[in-house]
Short mmCIF file of C-alpha atoms in Angstrom, two decimals:
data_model
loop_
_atom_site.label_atom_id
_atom_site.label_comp_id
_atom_site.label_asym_id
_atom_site.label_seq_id
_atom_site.Cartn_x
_atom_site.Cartn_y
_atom_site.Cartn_z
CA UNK A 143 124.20 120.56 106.46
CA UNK A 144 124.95 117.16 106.61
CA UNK A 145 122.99 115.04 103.51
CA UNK A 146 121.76 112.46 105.72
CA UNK A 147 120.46 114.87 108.32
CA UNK A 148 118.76 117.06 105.72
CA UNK A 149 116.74 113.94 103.80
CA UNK A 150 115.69 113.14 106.95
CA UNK A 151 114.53 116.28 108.14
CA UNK A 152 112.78 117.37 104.52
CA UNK A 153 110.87 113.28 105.20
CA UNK A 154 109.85 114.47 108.31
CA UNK A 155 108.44 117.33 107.34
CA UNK A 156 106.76 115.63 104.81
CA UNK A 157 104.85 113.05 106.58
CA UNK A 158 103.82 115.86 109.72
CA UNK A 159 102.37 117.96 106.53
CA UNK A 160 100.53 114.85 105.19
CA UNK A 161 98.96 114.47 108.73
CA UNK A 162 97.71 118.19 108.82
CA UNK A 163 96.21 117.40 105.32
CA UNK A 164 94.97 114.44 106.01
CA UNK A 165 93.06 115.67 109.07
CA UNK A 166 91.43 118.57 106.92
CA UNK A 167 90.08 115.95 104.76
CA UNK A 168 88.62 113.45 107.66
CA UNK A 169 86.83 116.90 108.94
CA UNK A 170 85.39 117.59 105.49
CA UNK A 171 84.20 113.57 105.52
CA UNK A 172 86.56 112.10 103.40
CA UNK A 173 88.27 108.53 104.36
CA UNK A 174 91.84 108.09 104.17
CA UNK A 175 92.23 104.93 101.46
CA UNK A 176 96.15 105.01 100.95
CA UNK A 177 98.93 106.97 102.37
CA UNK A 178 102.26 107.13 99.33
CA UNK A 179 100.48 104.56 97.22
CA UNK A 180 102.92 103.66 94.82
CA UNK A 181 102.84 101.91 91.31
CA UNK A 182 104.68 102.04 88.27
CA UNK A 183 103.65 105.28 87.25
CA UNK A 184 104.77 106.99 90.19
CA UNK A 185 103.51 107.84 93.85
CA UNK A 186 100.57 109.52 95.02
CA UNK A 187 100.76 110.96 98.58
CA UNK A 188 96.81 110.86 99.68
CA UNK A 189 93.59 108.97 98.58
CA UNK A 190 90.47 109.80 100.21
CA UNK A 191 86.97 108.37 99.10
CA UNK A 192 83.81 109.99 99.96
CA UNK A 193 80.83 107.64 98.71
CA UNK A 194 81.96 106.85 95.12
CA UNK A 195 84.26 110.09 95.01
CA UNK A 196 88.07 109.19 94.88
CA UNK A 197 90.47 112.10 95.45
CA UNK A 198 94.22 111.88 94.95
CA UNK A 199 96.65 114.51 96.85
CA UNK A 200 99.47 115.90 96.25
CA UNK A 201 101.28 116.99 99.23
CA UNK A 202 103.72 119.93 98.87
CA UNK A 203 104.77 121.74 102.12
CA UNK A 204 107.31 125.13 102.06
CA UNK A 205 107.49 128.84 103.80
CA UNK A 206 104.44 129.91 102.10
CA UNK A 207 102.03 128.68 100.29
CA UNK A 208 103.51 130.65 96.84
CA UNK A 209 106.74 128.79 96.93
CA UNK A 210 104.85 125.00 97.59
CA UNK A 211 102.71 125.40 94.96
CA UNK A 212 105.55 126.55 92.80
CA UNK A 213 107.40 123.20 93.52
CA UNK A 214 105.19 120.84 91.67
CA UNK A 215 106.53 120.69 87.95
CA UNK A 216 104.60 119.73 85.05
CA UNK A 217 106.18 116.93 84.57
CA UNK A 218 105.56 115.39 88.26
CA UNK A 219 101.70 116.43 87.83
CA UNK A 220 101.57 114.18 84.42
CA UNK A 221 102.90 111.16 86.75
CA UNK A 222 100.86 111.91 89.57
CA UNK A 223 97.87 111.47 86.52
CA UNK A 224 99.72 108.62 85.30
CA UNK A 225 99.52 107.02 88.97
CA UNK A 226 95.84 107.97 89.00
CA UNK A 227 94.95 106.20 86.09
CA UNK A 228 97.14 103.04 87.49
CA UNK A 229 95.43 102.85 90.97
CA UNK A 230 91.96 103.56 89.56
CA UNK A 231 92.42 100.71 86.88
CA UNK A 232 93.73 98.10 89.26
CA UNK A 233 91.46 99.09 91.86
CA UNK A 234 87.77 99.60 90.52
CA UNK A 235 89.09 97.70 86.91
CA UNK A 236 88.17 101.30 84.91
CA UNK A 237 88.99 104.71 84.85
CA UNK A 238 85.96 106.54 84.39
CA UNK A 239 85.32 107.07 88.52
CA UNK A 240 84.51 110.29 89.98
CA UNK A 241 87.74 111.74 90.68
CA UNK A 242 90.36 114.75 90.93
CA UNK A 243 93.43 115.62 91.42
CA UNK A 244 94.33 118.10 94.63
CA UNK A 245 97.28 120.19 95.35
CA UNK A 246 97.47 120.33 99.22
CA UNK A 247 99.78 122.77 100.34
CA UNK A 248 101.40 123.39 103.82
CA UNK A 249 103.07 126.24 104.90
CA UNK A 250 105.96 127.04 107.57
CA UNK A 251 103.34 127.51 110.50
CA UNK A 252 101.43 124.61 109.77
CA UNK A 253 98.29 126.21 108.06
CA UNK A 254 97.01 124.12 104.76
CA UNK A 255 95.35 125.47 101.70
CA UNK A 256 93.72 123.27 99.10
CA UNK A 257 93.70 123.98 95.29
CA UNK A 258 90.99 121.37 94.14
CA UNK A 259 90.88 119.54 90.62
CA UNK A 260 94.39 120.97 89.80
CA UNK A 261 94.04 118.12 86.42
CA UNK A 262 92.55 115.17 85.60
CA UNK A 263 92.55 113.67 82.24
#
């Protein structure tokens, strides 16, 4: 498969999992604040606030839910951190909010499970 066609078709499915996600946060009560906020640390897919709660997702969509939580590395979860740190600092000018890391995973027919608190230094 062509590279082009592939990148584009791996972004798409991206962004149509961060919609399903997103839409099983707004029914839990949680506001959408950023969609792929990036800073130098890295990117973070998702913030919601609830009240004073921030939550930062990470999106990972695959076949099953096995294989997309197998694709998030240790090393990508201690950027996503980094990033949380970063937004939280230049945002509320601390870290110590009520917060957590999520890992929101998609699978092939569209269903979404969501491993909450997956770290947070």
């Amino acid at each position: 498969m062509d590279r082009q066609i592939r990148g584009r078709r791996n972004y798409e499915t991206g962004m149509a999992a961060e919609d399903i996600v997103r839409r099983r946060y707004a029914d839990a009560g949680y506001e959408l604040d950023q969609r792929r906020w990036r800073g130098v640390s890295g990117e973070i897919d998702l913030i919601f606030r609830r009240g004073a709660e921030v939550i930062f997702a990470e999106v990972k969509a695959s076949r099953d839910f096995a294989r997309a939580a197998q694709s998030l590395s240790g090393r990508q979860l201690a950027r996503i951190s980094a990033a949380a740190q970063e937004y939280l600092a230049n945002t509320f000018g601390r870290c110590d909010v009520d917060c957590r890391i999520d890992l929101a995973l998609v699978d092939a027919q569209g269903r979404s499970q969501i491993l909450e608190n997956v770290s947070m230094p």
